[in-house]
Tab-separated table of C-alpha atoms in Angstrom:
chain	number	residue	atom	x	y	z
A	1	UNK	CA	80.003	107.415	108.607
A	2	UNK	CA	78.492	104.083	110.233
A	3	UNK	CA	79.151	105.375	113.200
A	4	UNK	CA	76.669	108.764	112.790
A	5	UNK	CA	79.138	111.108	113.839
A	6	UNK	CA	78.005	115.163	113.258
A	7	UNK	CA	81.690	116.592	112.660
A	8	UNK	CA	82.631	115.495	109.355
A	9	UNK	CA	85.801	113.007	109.146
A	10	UNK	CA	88.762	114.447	107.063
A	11	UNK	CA	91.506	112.113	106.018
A	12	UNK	CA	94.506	113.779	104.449
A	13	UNK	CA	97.515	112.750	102.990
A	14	UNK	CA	100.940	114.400	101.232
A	15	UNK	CA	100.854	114.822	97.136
A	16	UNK	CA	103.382	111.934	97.139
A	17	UNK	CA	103.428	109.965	93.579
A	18	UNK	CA	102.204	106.001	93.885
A	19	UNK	CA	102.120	106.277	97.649
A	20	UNK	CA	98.961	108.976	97.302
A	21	UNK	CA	97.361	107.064	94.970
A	22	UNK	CA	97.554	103.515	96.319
A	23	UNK	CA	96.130	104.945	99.531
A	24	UNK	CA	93.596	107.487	98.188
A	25	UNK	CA	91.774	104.635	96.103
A	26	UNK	CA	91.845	102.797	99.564
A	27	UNK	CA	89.758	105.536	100.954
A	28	UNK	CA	86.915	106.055	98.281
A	29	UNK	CA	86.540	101.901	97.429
A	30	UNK	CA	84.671	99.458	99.517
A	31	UNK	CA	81.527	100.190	102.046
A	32	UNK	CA	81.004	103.951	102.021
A	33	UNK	CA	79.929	103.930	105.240
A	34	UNK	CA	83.445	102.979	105.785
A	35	UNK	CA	84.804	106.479	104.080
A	36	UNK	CA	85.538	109.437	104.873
A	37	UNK	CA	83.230	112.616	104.516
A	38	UNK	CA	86.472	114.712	102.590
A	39	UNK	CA	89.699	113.374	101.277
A	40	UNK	CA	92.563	115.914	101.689
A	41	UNK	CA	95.532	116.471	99.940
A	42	UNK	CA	98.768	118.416	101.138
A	43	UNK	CA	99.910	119.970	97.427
A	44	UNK	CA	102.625	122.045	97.014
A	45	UNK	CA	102.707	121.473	92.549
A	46	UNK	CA	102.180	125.090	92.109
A	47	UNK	CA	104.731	127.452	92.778
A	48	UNK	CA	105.523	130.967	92.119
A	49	UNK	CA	103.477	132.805	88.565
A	50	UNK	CA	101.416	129.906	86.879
A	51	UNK	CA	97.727	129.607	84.525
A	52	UNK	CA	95.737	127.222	85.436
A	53	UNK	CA	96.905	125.384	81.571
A	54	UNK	CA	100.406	125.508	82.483
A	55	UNK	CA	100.378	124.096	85.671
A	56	UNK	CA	99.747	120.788	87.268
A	57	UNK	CA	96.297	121.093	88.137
A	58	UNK	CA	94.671	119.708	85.058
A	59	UNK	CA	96.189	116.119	85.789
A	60	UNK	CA	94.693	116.286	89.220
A	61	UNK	CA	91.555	117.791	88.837
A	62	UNK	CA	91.246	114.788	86.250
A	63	UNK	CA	92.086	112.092	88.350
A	64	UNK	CA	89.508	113.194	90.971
A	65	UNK	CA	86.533	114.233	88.585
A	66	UNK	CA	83.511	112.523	89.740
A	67	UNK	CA	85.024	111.030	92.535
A	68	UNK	CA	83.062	109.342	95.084
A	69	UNK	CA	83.769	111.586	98.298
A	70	UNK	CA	84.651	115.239	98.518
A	71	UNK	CA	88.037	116.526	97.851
A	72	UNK	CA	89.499	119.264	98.700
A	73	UNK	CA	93.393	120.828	99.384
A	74	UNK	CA	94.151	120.335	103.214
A	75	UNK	CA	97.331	122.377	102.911
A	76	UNK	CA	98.417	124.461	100.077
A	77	UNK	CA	100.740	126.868	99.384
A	78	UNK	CA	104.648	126.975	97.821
A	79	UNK	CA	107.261	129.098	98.984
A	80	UNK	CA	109.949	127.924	96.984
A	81	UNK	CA	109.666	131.378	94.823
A	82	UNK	CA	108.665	134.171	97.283
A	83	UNK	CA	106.950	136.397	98.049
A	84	UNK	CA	103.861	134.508	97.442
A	85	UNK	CA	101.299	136.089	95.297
A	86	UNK	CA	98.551	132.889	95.751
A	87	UNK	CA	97.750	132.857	91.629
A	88	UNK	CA	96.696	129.367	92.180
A	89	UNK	CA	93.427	130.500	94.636
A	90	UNK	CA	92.301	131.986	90.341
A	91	UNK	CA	92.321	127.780	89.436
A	92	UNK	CA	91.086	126.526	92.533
A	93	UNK	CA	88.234	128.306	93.174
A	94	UNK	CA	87.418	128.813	89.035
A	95	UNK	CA	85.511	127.104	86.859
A	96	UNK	CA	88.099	124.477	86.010
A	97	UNK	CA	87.850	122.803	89.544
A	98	UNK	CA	85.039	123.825	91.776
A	99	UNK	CA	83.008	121.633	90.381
A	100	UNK	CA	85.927	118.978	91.706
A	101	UNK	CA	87.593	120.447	94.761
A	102	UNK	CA	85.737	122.074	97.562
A	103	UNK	CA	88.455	125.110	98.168
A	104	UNK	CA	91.454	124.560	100.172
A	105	UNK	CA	93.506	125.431	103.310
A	106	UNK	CA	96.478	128.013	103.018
A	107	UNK	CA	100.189	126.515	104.883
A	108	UNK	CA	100.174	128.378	107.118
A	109	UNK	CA	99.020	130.826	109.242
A	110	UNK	CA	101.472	131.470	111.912
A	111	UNK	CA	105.195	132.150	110.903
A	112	UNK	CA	107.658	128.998	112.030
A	113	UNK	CA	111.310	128.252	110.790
A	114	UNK	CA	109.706	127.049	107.704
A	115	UNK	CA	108.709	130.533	106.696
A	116	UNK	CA	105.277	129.594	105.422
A	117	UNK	CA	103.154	131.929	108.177
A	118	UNK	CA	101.342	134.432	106.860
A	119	UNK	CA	100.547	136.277	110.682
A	120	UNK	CA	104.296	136.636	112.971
A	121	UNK	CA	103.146	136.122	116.634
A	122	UNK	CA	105.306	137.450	118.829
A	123	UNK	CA	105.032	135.130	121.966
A	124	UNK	CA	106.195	137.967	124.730
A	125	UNK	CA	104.768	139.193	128.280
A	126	UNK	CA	102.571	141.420	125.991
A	127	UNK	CA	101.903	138.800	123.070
A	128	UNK	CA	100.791	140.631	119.564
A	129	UNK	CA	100.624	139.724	115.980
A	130	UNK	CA	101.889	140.877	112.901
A	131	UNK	CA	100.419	140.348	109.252
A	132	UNK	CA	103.328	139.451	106.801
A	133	UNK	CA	103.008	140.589	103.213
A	134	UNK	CA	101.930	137.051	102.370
A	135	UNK	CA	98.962	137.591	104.392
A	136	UNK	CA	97.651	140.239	102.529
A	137	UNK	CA	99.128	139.015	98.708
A	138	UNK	CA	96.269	136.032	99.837
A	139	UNK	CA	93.594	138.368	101.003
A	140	UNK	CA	93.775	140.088	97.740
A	141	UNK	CA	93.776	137.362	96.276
A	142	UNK	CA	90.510	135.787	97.714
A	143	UNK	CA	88.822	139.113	97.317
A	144	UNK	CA	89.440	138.953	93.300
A	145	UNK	CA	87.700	135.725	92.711
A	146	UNK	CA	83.835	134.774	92.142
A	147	UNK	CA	83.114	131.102	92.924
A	148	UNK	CA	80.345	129.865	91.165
A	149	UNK	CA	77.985	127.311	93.902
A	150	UNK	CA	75.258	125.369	92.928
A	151	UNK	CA	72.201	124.225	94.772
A	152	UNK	CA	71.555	120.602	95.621
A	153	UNK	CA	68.391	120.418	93.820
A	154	UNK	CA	70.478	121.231	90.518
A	155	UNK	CA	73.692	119.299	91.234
A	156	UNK	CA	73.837	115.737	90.011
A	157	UNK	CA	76.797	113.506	88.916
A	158	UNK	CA	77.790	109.915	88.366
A	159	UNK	CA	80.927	108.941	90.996
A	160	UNK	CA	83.308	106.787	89.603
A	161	UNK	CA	83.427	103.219	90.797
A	162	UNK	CA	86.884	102.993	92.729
A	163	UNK	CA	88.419	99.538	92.995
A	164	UNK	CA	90.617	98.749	96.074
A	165	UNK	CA	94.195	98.192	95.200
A	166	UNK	CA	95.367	94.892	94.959
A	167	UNK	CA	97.477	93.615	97.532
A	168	UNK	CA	100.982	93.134	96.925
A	169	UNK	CA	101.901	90.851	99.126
A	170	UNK	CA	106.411	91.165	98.051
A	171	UNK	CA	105.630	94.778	99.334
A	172	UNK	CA	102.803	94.997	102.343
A	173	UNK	CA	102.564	92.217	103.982
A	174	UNK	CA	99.887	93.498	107.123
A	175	UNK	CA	96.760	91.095	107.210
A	176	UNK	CA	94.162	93.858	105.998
A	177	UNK	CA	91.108	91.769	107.574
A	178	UNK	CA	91.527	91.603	110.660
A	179	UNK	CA	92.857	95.160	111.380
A	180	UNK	CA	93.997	95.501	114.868
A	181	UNK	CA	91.416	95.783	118.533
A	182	UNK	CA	90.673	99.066	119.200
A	183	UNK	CA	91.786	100.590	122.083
A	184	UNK	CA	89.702	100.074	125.103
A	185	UNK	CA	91.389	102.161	128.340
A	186	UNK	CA	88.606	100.709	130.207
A	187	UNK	CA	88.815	97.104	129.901
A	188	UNK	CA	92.510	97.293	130.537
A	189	UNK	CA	92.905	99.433	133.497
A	190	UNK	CA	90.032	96.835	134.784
A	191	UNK	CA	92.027	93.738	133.996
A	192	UNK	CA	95.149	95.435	135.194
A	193	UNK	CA	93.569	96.206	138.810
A	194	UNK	CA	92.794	92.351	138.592
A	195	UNK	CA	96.534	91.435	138.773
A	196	UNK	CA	98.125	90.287	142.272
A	197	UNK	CA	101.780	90.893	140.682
A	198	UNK	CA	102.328	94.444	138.520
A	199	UNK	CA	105.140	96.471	137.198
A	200	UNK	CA	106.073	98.611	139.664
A	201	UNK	CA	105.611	101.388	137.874
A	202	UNK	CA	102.927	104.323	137.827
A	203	UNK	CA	101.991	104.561	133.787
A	204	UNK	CA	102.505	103.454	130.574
A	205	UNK	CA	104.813	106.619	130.038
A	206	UNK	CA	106.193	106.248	133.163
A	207	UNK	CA	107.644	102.565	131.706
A	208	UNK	CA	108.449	104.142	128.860
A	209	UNK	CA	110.981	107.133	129.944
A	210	UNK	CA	111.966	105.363	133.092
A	211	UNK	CA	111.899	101.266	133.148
A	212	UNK	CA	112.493	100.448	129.443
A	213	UNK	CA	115.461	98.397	130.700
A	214	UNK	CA	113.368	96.358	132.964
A	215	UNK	CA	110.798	95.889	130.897
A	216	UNK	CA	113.138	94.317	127.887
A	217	UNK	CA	114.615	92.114	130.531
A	218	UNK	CA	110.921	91.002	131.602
A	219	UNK	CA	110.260	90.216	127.887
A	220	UNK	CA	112.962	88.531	127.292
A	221	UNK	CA	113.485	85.958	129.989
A	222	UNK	CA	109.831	85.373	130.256
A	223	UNK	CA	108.800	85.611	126.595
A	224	UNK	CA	111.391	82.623	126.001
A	225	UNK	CA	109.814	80.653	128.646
A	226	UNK	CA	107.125	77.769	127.626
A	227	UNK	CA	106.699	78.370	124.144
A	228	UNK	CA	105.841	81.547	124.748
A	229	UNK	CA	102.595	81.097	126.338
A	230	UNK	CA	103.207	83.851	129.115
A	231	UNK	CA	103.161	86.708	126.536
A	232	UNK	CA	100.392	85.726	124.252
A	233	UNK	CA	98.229	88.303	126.084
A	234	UNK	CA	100.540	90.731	124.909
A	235	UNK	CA	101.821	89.390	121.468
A	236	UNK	CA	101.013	91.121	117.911
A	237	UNK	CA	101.567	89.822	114.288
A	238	UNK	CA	100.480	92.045	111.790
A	239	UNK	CA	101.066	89.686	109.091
A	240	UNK	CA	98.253	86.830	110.638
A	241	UNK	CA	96.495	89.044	111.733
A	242	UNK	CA	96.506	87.669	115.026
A	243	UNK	CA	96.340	90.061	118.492
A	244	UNK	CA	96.503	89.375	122.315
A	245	UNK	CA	93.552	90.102	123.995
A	246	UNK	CA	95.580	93.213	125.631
A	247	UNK	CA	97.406	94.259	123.181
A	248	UNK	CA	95.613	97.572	122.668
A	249	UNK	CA	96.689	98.165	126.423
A	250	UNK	CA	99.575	100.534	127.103
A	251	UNK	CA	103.322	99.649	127.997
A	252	UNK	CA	101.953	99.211	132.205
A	253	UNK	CA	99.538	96.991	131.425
A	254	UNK	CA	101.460	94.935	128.767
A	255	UNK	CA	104.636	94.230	131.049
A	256	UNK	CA	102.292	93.763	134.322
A	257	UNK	CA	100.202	90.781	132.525
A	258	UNK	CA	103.511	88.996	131.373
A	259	UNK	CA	104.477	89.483	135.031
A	260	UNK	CA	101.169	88.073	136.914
A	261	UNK	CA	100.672	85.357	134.147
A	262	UNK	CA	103.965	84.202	135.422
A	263	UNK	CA	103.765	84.822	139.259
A	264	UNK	CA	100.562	83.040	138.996
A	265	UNK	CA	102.060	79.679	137.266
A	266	UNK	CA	105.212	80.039	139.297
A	267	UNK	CA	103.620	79.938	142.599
A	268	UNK	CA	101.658	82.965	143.608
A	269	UNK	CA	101.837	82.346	147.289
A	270	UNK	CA	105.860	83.333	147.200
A	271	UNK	CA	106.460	87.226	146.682
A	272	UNK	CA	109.758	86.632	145.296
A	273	UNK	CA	108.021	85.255	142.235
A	274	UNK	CA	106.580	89.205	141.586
A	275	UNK	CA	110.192	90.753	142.372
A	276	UNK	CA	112.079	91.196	138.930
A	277	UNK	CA	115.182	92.904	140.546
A	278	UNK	CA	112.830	95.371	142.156
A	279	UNK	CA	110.600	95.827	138.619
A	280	UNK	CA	107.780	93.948	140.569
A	281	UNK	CA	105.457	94.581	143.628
A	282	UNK	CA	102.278	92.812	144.922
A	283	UNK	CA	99.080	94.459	144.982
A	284	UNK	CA	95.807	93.406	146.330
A	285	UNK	CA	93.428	92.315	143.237
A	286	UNK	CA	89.937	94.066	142.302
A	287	UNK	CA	87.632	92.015	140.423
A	288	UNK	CA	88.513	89.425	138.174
A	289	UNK	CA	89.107	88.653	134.364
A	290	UNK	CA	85.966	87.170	133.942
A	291	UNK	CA	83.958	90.274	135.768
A	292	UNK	CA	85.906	93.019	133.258
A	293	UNK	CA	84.906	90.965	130.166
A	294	UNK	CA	81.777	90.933	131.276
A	295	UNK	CA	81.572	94.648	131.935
A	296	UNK	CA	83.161	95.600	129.017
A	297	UNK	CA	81.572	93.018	126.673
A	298	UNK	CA	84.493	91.180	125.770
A	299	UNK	CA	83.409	87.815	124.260
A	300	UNK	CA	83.164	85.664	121.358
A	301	UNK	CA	79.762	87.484	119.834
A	302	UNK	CA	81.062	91.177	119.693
A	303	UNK	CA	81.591	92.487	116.596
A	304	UNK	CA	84.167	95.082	115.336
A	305	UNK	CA	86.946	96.481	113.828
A	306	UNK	CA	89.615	93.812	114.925
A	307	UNK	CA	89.940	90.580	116.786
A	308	UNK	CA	91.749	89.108	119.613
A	309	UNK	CA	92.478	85.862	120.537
A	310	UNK	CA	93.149	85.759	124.682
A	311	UNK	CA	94.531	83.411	126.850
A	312	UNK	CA	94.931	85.231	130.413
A	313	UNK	CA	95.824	83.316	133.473
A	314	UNK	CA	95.718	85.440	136.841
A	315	UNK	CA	95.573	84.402	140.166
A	316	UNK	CA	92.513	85.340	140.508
A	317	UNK	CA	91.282	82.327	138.230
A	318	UNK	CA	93.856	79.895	137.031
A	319	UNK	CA	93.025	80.400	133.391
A	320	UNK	CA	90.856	81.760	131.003
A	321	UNK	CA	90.906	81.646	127.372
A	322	UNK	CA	88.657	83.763	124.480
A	323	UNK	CA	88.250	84.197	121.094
A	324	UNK	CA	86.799	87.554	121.048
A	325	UNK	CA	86.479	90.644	119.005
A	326	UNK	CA	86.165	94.046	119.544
């Protein structure tokens, strides 16, 4: 919401006991601007013939009266008893729970091994699609019912006051302030084109599927070296809180700053220095450290969603440290 988006933010989450609850307090509590404009939840409590009195509903149409944000079912739909006749669209769209839930979204609509479609599409040289009995049990269905609205001049209510869950720190141990930098593809491809000694390598992905081995065996003769200090750019502890200022940046990125921070300490006028068994290659530098944090507005004033602390040293400039946040 602080961020004025126009396409409402959904957040959804699986019926799962304490888990569910823990996290959808997390959601409603706090800075609204913070929350999301619905709160979802995948439920699956009503299965096969049911009244809205003898079913589950009751308890969770209590626990979400006069909540603060909208709520609504992001998937619904059991299939343990089949074939599905959808009596549950009578209690979600009565009088019990509209003024609670704002509808729902039927799992699924095209047929996978799950067997929850309600449309088989037949995938073919001539593709077509098929409406399963399910399909039209839940068009029947929707055409029996009469929601009741109400206009927002008439509609009032008092939200409950959600408190965020305590932390228990024997069981979730993350830092919850900071949370960690946001991603910013920018700044890192700008800092990475700043490097004299990279991964030879052409992605992120491209580390991933094809150089994992060289990468551990960067980390883990380097990482060990000095404390440590060569990998700080790269290092994350949820616990502290505490991030390297290129953290956010993908697997390339990561292994090709531990690999110029050393080449440029080690003596960055020998190539050998950059050659990792072949992992390595030289590369002529663009711009500098200091030029990409000041494109990108990397320093100590920003203001965000987490923080970094960074302590880069290239051959461009010997070293440069930060305490910024973004």
């Amino acid at each position: 919401r602080s961020l004025n988006l126009t396409t409402p933010m959904v957040y959804a989450i699986a019926d799962a006991g304490p888990i569910a609850t823990g996290q959808e307090a997390v959601f409603a509590c706090g800075d609204a601007a913070s929350n999301p404009d619905f709160y979802g939840i995948n439920i699956y409590r009503w299965c096969g013939n049911h009244t809205y009195a003898d079913s589950a509903y009751p308890a969770v149409t209590a626990s979400f009266t006069n909540w603060p944000i909208a709520v609504l079912f992001s998937e619904y739909g059991c299939n343990i008893i089949q074939p599905r006749f959808f009596t549950e669209v009578d209690a979600l769209y009565g009088p019990n729970m509209t003024g609670v839930f704002s509808g729902g979204f039927v799992y699924e609509y095209s047929e996978e091994t799950n067997n929850y479609g309600l449309v088989q599409i037949n995938y073919n040289t001539n593709p077509s699609s098929v409406t399963k009995l399910d399909f039209d049990n839940y068009k029947n269905r929707l055409a029996e019912i009469n929601p009741m609205g109400t206009t927002l001049s008439t509609y009032s209510y008092t939200p409950q006051t959600v408190s965020c869950p305590a932390v228990d720190p024997a069981t979730w141990q993350a830092a919850s302030n900071p949370l960690p930098p946001a991603i910013n593809s920018g700044y890192c491809a700008c800092v990475f084109n700043s490097f004299t000694c990279r991964a030879n390598a052409t992605s992120g992905a491209d580390v991933i599927a094809n150089y994992t081995a060289n990468a551990s065996g960067v980390y883990a003769y380097i990482c060990g070296l000095n404390n440590g200090q060569f990998c700080a750019d790269i290092a994350t502890n949820g616990t502290t809180g505490m991030y390297g200022g290129l953290s956010m940046c993908d697997a390339l990125v990561r292994v090709s700053a531990v690999m110029n921070s050393y080449y440029a300490t080690n003596g960055n006028n020998d190539p050998s220095n950059c050659a990792f068994q072949g992992f390595g290659k030289i590369q002529t530098p663009s711009g500098s450290l200091a030029s990409c944090r000041s494109t990108y507005g990397i320093t100590a004033s920003n203001s965000g969603s987490g923080s970094m602390s960074m302590t880069m040293t290239t051959s461009v400039s010997a070293s440069a440290t930060a305490s910024s946040v973004i």
